[in-house]
């Protein structure tokens, strides 16, 4: 009997200890549930803020795109009276009193300009860059003319001559394009090379387009990617220029991928679902 009483007492002690342990465990689970709910609330708030940040960033990128377009347009307008002369050897102007005198003399001697043309140069200088080594191509010369009509007359005369020679170098006169437009026009280099090899006439309308005169057809391209792709389709051996993706579309694509990964993760039992199951089980006990 003594042994039985001892066993019963041990069982009672064990049950009491277990009851206390379960009570502590339930308190811990309750505290954990409170923390989980707080974490869920903060996660939901963070997701909402992230969405707001994404929307605001896209709006800012669109605004930046519009601002850049307007800035490029304004810069182009400010250069409307300018010409840019390529190929003049570095230091060729040192024998003249000034760069302006050198340019006026050069244009009058090399271009068949009308005697009545009022050739007034307001400013003239080399491109704002460090002087290149002797073996490197010379810097271009930027010329600000007083009249837009004078500028157009000079450009027309230079294009009719297809450039001219000066001190053994080929001199080219062109518009003074804004950097962004010049970047877009340079993308047509591959297409123009192939067209020249095939002796196909083309033009490069402002700001950055390409008009090609095929046999019995005239085609206008708005981008270098569009031009090279169509030329490759026509059977020309040309390297296709990949289309440019602006930052707005790139950001939208990255976020679309992130959202897609999020939807895939939601399809699997995630930590939120597991915690919810755990919380319900604890409450039932």
mmCIF file of C-alpha atoms in Angstrom:
data_model
loop_
_atom_site.group_PDB
_atom_site.id
_atom_site.type_symbol
_atom_site.label_atom_id
_atom_site.label_comp_id
_atom_site.label_asym_id
_atom_site.label_seq_id
_atom_site.Cartn_x
_atom_site.Cartn_y
_atom_site.Cartn_z
ATOM 1 C CA UNK A 1 0.000 0.000 0.000
ATOM 2 C CA UNK A 2 2.827 2.322 0.805
ATOM 3 C CA UNK A 3 4.283 1.742 -2.645
ATOM 4 C CA UNK A 4 0.884 2.407 -4.241
ATOM 5 C CA UNK A 5 0.482 5.636 -2.328
ATOM 6 C CA UNK A 6 3.934 6.675 -3.458
ATOM 7 C CA UNK A 7 3.065 5.925 -7.077
ATOM 8 C CA UNK A 8 -0.191 7.854 -6.852
ATOM 9 C CA UNK A 9 1.585 10.813 -5.304
ATOM 10 C CA UNK A 10 4.195 10.772 -8.048
ATOM 11 C CA UNK A 11 1.423 10.664 -10.661
ATOM 12 C CA UNK A 12 -0.282 13.630 -9.005
ATOM 13 C CA UNK A 13 2.990 15.532 -8.887
ATOM 14 C CA UNK A 14 3.649 14.682 -12.524
ATOM 15 C CA UNK A 15 0.174 15.877 -13.591
ATOM 16 C CA UNK A 16 0.596 19.079 -11.582
ATOM 17 C CA UNK A 17 3.980 19.743 -13.140
ATOM 18 C CA UNK A 18 2.568 19.001 -16.598
ATOM 19 C CA UNK A 19 -0.397 21.300 -15.953
ATOM 20 C CA UNK A 20 1.987 24.082 -14.962
ATOM 21 C CA UNK A 21 4.165 23.394 -17.997
ATOM 22 C CA UNK A 22 1.143 23.413 -20.316
ATOM 23 C CA UNK A 23 -0.018 26.642 -18.738
ATOM 24 C CA UNK A 24 3.386 28.233 -19.377
ATOM 25 C CA UNK A 25 3.373 26.820 -22.910
ATOM 26 C CA UNK A 26 -0.084 28.288 -23.611
ATOM 27 C CA UNK A 27 1.112 31.645 -22.290
ATOM 28 C CA UNK A 28 4.134 31.431 -24.592
ATOM 29 C CA UNK A 29 1.889 30.525 -27.550
ATOM 30 C CA UNK A 30 -0.443 33.386 -26.740
ATOM 31 C CA UNK A 31 2.493 35.789 -26.571
ATOM 32 C CA UNK A 32 3.825 34.355 -29.842
ATOM 33 C CA UNK A 33 0.444 34.832 -31.511
ATOM 34 C CA UNK A 34 0.419 38.472 -30.427
ATOM 35 C CA UNK A 35 3.866 38.956 -31.922
ATOM 36 C CA UNK A 36 2.837 37.163 -35.140
ATOM 37 C CA UNK A 37 -0.221 39.388 -35.499
ATOM 38 C CA UNK A 38 1.962 42.436 -34.961
ATOM 39 C CA UNK A 39 4.412 41.118 -37.568
ATOM 40 C CA UNK A 40 1.563 40.517 -40.021
ATOM 41 C CA UNK A 41 0.275 44.039 -39.480
ATOM 42 C CA UNK A 42 3.711 45.531 -40.090
ATOM 43 C CA UNK A 43 4.224 43.371 -43.185
ATOM 44 C CA UNK A 44 0.913 44.543 -44.626
ATOM 45 C CA UNK A 45 1.840 48.161 -43.891
ATOM 46 C CA UNK A 46 5.262 47.653 -45.500
ATOM 47 C CA UNK A 47 3.727 46.093 -48.616
ATOM 48 C CA UNK A 48 1.368 49.053 -48.910
ATOM 49 C CA UNK A 49 4.243 51.492 -48.576
ATOM 50 C CA UNK A 50 6.323 49.584 -51.119
ATOM 51 C CA UNK A 51 3.441 49.715 -53.596
ATOM 52 C CA UNK A 52 3.141 53.456 -53.034
ATOM 53 C CA UNK A 53 6.894 53.840 -53.586
ATOM 54 C CA UNK A 54 6.709 51.823 -56.817
ATOM 55 C CA UNK A 55 3.820 53.950 -58.111
ATOM 56 C CA UNK A 56 5.610 57.167 -57.158
ATOM 57 C CA UNK A 57 8.851 55.975 -58.784
ATOM 58 C CA UNK A 58 7.064 55.156 -62.046
ATOM 59 C CA UNK A 59 5.439 58.580 -62.032
ATOM 60 C CA UNK A 60 8.823 60.220 -61.405
ATOM 61 C CA UNK A 61 10.434 58.211 -64.222
ATOM 62 C CA UNK A 62 7.657 59.255 -66.603
ATOM 63 C CA UNK A 63 8.092 62.877 -65.507
ATOM 64 C CA UNK A 64 11.856 62.586 -65.984
ATOM 65 C CA UNK A 65 11.286 61.161 -69.469
ATOM 66 C CA UNK A 66 9.061 64.102 -70.391
ATOM 67 C CA UNK A 67 11.510 66.588 -68.870
ATOM 68 C CA UNK A 68 14.433 65.073 -70.776
ATOM 69 C CA UNK A 69 12.449 65.271 -74.010
ATOM 70 C CA UNK A 70 11.641 68.925 -73.419
ATOM 71 C CA UNK A 71 15.228 69.663 -72.411
ATOM 72 C CA UNK A 72 16.541 68.038 -75.593
ATOM 73 C CA UNK A 73 14.041 70.051 -77.642
ATOM 74 C CA UNK A 74 15.113 73.315 -75.967
ATOM 75 C CA UNK A 75 18.790 72.487 -76.431
ATOM 76 C CA UNK A 76 18.183 71.713 -80.101
ATOM 77 C CA UNK A 77 16.441 75.056 -80.546
ATOM 78 C CA UNK A 78 19.367 76.848 -78.917
ATOM 79 C CA UNK A 79 21.692 75.224 -81.502
ATOM 80 C CA UNK A 80 19.579 76.044 -84.550
ATOM 81 C CA UNK A 81 22.013 78.738 -85.735
ATOM 82 C CA UNK A 82 25.078 76.518 -85.207
ATOM 83 C CA UNK A 83 27.111 74.405 -87.570
ATOM 84 C CA UNK A 84 29.757 71.865 -86.664
ATOM 85 C CA UNK A 85 32.849 71.432 -88.841
ATOM 86 C CA UNK A 86 34.580 68.046 -88.698
ATOM 87 C CA UNK A 87 38.081 67.172 -89.874
ATOM 88 C CA UNK A 88 40.003 70.448 -89.548
ATOM 89 C CA UNK A 89 43.484 69.679 -88.278
ATOM 90 C CA UNK A 90 44.303 70.784 -84.755
ATOM 91 C CA UNK A 91 46.156 74.100 -84.836
ATOM 92 C CA UNK A 92 45.172 74.939 -88.420
ATOM 93 C CA UNK A 93 43.581 78.144 -87.104
ATOM 94 C CA UNK A 94 46.741 79.388 -85.393
ATOM 95 C CA UNK A 95 47.842 81.362 -88.467
ATOM 96 C CA UNK A 96 44.721 83.537 -88.332
ATOM 97 C CA UNK A 97 43.958 86.433 -86.005
ATOM 98 C CA UNK A 98 41.093 84.508 -84.452
ATOM 99 C CA UNK A 99 39.028 81.369 -84.895
ATOM 100 C CA UNK A 100 36.223 83.510 -86.335
ATOM 101 C CA UNK A 101 38.495 84.949 -89.058
ATOM 102 C CA UNK A 102 39.756 81.451 -89.858
ATOM 103 C CA UNK A 103 36.215 80.077 -90.242
ATOM 104 C CA UNK A 104 35.006 82.973 -92.398
ATOM 105 C CA UNK A 105 37.999 82.604 -94.729
ATOM 106 C CA UNK A 106 37.610 78.822 -94.892
ATOM 107 C CA UNK A 107 33.901 78.958 -95.760
ATOM 108 C CA UNK A 108 34.311 81.645 -98.380
ATOM 109 C CA UNK A 109 37.210 79.855 -100.074
ATOM 110 C CA UNK A 110 35.807 76.313 -100.060
ATOM 111 C CA UNK A 111 32.060 76.834 -100.550
ATOM 112 C CA UNK A 112 30.418 78.550 -103.501
ATOM 113 C CA UNK A 113 28.430 80.920 -101.314
ATOM 114 C CA UNK A 114 26.377 83.692 -102.883
ATOM 115 C CA UNK A 115 28.159 87.069 -102.773
ATOM 116 C CA UNK A 116 25.079 88.580 -101.189
ATOM 117 C CA UNK A 117 25.157 86.126 -98.284
ATOM 118 C CA UNK A 118 25.718 88.001 -95.044
ATOM 119 C CA UNK A 119 28.289 85.691 -93.448
ATOM 120 C CA UNK A 120 28.515 86.884 -89.832
ATOM 121 C CA UNK A 121 30.023 84.500 -87.277
ATOM 122 C CA UNK A 122 29.232 85.363 -83.669
ATOM 123 C CA UNK A 123 31.340 82.658 -82.001
ATOM 124 C CA UNK A 124 33.606 79.813 -83.051
ATOM 125 C CA UNK A 125 35.606 77.364 -80.952
ATOM 126 C CA UNK A 126 36.815 73.806 -80.804
ATOM 127 C CA UNK A 127 34.667 71.202 -79.066
ATOM 128 C CA UNK A 128 35.057 71.479 -75.301
ATOM 129 C CA UNK A 129 37.407 68.572 -74.736
ATOM 130 C CA UNK A 130 41.095 68.054 -74.080
ATOM 131 C CA UNK A 131 43.308 68.425 -77.132
ATOM 132 C CA UNK A 132 43.792 64.927 -78.591
ATOM 133 C CA UNK A 133 47.169 63.392 -79.536
ATOM 134 C CA UNK A 134 48.527 64.140 -83.000
ATOM 135 C CA UNK A 135 47.504 60.752 -84.401
ATOM 136 C CA UNK A 136 43.934 61.007 -83.052
ATOM 137 C CA UNK A 137 41.035 62.614 -84.985
ATOM 138 C CA UNK A 138 40.865 66.381 -84.399
ATOM 139 C CA UNK A 139 38.150 67.999 -82.352
ATOM 140 C CA UNK A 140 35.236 69.431 -84.274
ATOM 141 C CA UNK A 141 34.682 73.197 -84.516
ATOM 142 C CA UNK A 142 31.400 74.668 -83.306
ATOM 143 C CA UNK A 143 30.335 77.800 -85.179
ATOM 144 C CA UNK A 144 27.535 80.105 -84.024
ATOM 145 C CA UNK A 145 26.120 82.113 -86.945
ATOM 146 C CA UNK A 146 24.042 85.231 -86.611
ATOM 147 C CA UNK A 147 21.321 84.063 -89.001
ATOM 148 C CA UNK A 148 19.500 80.760 -89.388
ATOM 149 C CA UNK A 149 19.190 81.405 -93.128
ATOM 150 C CA UNK A 150 22.962 81.791 -93.368
ATOM 151 C CA UNK A 151 23.378 78.505 -91.538
ATOM 152 C CA UNK A 152 20.997 76.734 -93.968
ATOM 153 C CA UNK A 153 22.814 78.206 -96.981
ATOM 154 C CA UNK A 154 26.168 76.934 -95.670
ATOM 155 C CA UNK A 155 24.778 73.469 -94.893
ATOM 156 C CA UNK A 156 23.179 73.215 -98.344
ATOM 157 C CA UNK A 157 26.390 74.273 -100.111
ATOM 158 C CA UNK A 158 28.477 71.837 -98.069
ATOM 159 C CA UNK A 159 26.109 68.927 -98.733
ATOM 160 C CA UNK A 160 26.018 69.671 -102.458
ATOM 161 C CA UNK A 161 29.797 69.436 -102.531
ATOM 162 C CA UNK A 162 29.702 66.342 -100.264
ATOM 163 C CA UNK A 163 32.436 67.940 -98.219
ATOM 164 C CA UNK A 164 35.729 69.429 -99.368
ATOM 165 C CA UNK A 165 39.464 68.916 -98.913
ATOM 166 C CA UNK A 166 41.617 71.142 -96.719
ATOM 167 C CA UNK A 167 45.283 70.487 -96.014
ATOM 168 C CA UNK A 168 44.886 66.931 -97.242
ATOM 169 C CA UNK A 169 41.888 66.164 -95.032
ATOM 170 C CA UNK A 170 38.215 65.633 -95.856
ATOM 171 C CA UNK A 171 36.128 68.334 -94.181
ATOM 172 C CA UNK A 172 32.471 67.709 -93.355
ATOM 173 C CA UNK A 173 29.979 70.382 -92.262
ATOM 174 C CA UNK A 174 26.836 69.340 -90.452
ATOM 175 C CA UNK A 175 24.223 70.567 -87.999
ATOM 176 C CA UNK A 176 25.213 71.008 -84.378
ATOM 177 C CA UNK A 177 23.033 68.347 -82.760
ATOM 178 C CA UNK A 178 22.238 68.015 -79.067
ATOM 179 C CA UNK A 179 24.125 65.112 -77.409
ATOM 180 C CA UNK A 180 20.993 62.963 -76.980
ATOM 181 C CA UNK A 181 20.040 63.373 -80.649
ATOM 182 C CA UNK A 182 23.613 62.753 -81.758
ATOM 183 C CA UNK A 183 23.610 59.521 -79.748
ATOM 184 C CA UNK A 184 20.442 58.335 -81.505
ATOM 185 C CA UNK A 185 21.791 59.263 -84.951
ATOM 186 C CA UNK A 186 25.042 57.361 -84.357
ATOM 187 C CA UNK A 187 23.039 54.169 -83.958
ATOM 188 C CA UNK A 188 22.353 54.297 -87.716
ATOM 189 C CA UNK A 189 26.077 53.878 -88.535
ATOM 190 C CA UNK A 190 25.738 50.182 -89.408
ATOM 191 C CA UNK A 191 22.644 50.733 -91.567
ATOM 192 C CA UNK A 192 24.232 53.637 -93.447
ATOM 193 C CA UNK A 193 27.392 51.616 -94.069
ATOM 194 C CA UNK A 194 25.419 48.843 -95.764
ATOM 195 C CA UNK A 195 23.376 51.337 -97.786
ATOM 196 C CA UNK A 196 26.521 53.077 -99.018
ATOM 197 C CA UNK A 197 28.079 49.746 -100.027
ATOM 198 C CA UNK A 198 24.964 48.926 -102.064
ATOM 199 C CA UNK A 199 24.788 52.501 -103.386
ATOM 200 C CA UNK A 200 21.259 52.976 -102.102
ATOM 201 C CA UNK A 201 20.315 56.608 -101.568
ATOM 202 C CA UNK A 202 19.172 57.631 -98.107
ATOM 203 C CA UNK A 203 18.529 60.693 -95.962
ATOM 204 C CA UNK A 204 18.650 61.292 -92.202
ATOM 205 C CA UNK A 205 15.785 63.652 -91.304
ATOM 206 C CA UNK A 206 15.794 65.477 -87.994
ATOM 207 C CA UNK A 207 15.888 64.469 -85.230
ATOM 208 C CA UNK A 208 16.958 60.828 -85.647
ATOM 209 C CA UNK A 209 15.206 59.113 -88.527
ATOM 210 C CA UNK A 210 16.330 57.325 -91.666
ATOM 211 C CA UNK A 211 14.654 57.631 -95.059
ATOM 212 C CA UNK A 212 15.784 54.994 -97.575
ATOM 213 C CA UNK A 213 15.008 55.121 -101.303
ATOM 214 C CA UNK A 214 14.754 51.475 -102.347
ATOM 215 C CA UNK A 215 13.942 50.530 -105.944
ATOM 216 C CA UNK A 216 10.399 51.778 -106.461
ATOM 217 C CA UNK A 217 9.838 52.289 -102.734
ATOM 218 C CA UNK A 218 10.651 54.873 -100.085
ATOM 219 C CA UNK A 219 10.813 53.657 -96.498
ATOM 220 C CA UNK A 220 10.998 55.825 -93.361
ATOM 221 C CA UNK A 221 12.481 54.380 -90.157
ATOM 222 C CA UNK A 222 12.085 55.952 -86.732
ATOM 223 C CA UNK A 223 14.801 53.956 -84.959
ATOM 224 C CA UNK A 224 18.020 52.170 -85.859
ATOM 225 C CA UNK A 225 16.579 48.923 -84.499
ATOM 226 C CA UNK A 226 13.608 49.232 -86.846
ATOM 227 C CA UNK A 227 15.843 50.048 -89.811
ATOM 228 C CA UNK A 228 18.360 47.230 -89.354
ATOM 229 C CA UNK A 229 15.639 44.656 -88.662
ATOM 230 C CA UNK A 230 13.796 45.547 -91.869
ATOM 231 C CA UNK A 231 17.030 45.578 -93.874
ATOM 232 C CA UNK A 232 17.913 42.121 -92.564
ATOM 233 C CA UNK A 233 14.443 40.925 -93.598
ATOM 234 C CA UNK A 234 15.139 42.273 -97.086
ATOM 235 C CA UNK A 235 18.261 40.106 -97.274
ATOM 236 C CA UNK A 236 20.972 42.673 -96.548
ATOM 237 C CA UNK A 237 23.999 41.573 -94.532
ATOM 238 C CA UNK A 238 23.539 43.961 -91.611
ATOM 239 C CA UNK A 239 24.009 43.621 -87.877
ATOM 240 C CA UNK A 240 20.622 44.144 -86.266
ATOM 241 C CA UNK A 241 20.704 46.861 -83.607
ATOM 242 C CA UNK A 242 18.777 45.769 -80.478
ATOM 243 C CA UNK A 243 15.911 48.078 -79.522
ATOM 244 C CA UNK A 244 16.639 50.445 -76.688
ATOM 245 C CA UNK A 245 14.637 50.045 -73.493
ATOM 246 C CA UNK A 246 14.114 53.223 -71.528
ATOM 247 C CA UNK A 247 14.368 53.271 -67.746
ATOM 248 C CA UNK A 248 10.611 53.538 -67.321
ATOM 249 C CA UNK A 249 9.914 50.291 -69.170
ATOM 250 C CA UNK A 250 12.912 48.568 -67.587
ATOM 251 C CA UNK A 251 11.687 49.375 -64.077
ATOM 252 C CA UNK A 252 8.163 48.250 -64.920
ATOM 253 C CA UNK A 253 9.513 44.942 -66.284
ATOM 254 C CA UNK A 254 11.635 44.313 -63.160
ATOM 255 C CA UNK A 255 8.701 44.937 -60.867
ATOM 256 C CA UNK A 256 6.459 42.733 -62.992
ATOM 257 C CA UNK A 257 8.940 39.899 -62.505
ATOM 258 C CA UNK A 258 8.983 40.507 -58.751
ATOM 259 C CA UNK A 259 5.197 40.449 -58.608
ATOM 260 C CA UNK A 260 5.173 37.200 -60.603
ATOM 261 C CA UNK A 261 7.557 35.576 -58.139
ATOM 262 C CA UNK A 262 5.354 36.790 -55.286
ATOM 263 C CA UNK A 263 2.274 35.166 -56.812
ATOM 264 C CA UNK A 264 4.163 31.881 -57.245
ATOM 265 C CA UNK A 265 5.228 31.991 -53.603
ATOM 266 C CA UNK A 266 1.634 32.578 -52.506
ATOM 267 C CA UNK A 267 0.610 29.361 -54.291
ATOM 268 C CA UNK A 268 2.796 27.342 -51.889
ATOM 269 C CA UNK A 269 2.170 26.987 -48.131
ATOM 270 C CA UNK A 270 4.149 29.956 -46.854
ATOM 271 C CA UNK A 271 5.071 31.098 -43.378
ATOM 272 C CA UNK A 272 1.827 33.049 -43.003
ATOM 273 C CA UNK A 273 -0.302 29.950 -43.630
ATOM 274 C CA UNK A 274 1.858 27.781 -41.376
ATOM 275 C CA UNK A 275 1.669 30.295 -38.564
ATOM 276 C CA UNK A 276 -2.077 30.549 -38.975
ATOM 277 C CA UNK A 277 -2.456 26.743 -38.728
ATOM 278 C CA UNK A 278 -0.165 26.685 -35.708
ATOM 279 C CA UNK A 279 -2.184 29.438 -34.020
ATOM 280 C CA UNK A 280 -5.521 27.633 -34.595
ATOM 281 C CA UNK A 281 -4.119 24.344 -33.241
ATOM 282 C CA UNK A 282 -2.893 26.044 -30.112
ATOM 283 C CA UNK A 283 -6.237 27.718 -29.503
ATOM 284 C CA UNK A 284 -8.094 24.409 -29.895
ATOM 285 C CA UNK A 285 -5.911 22.788 -27.294
#
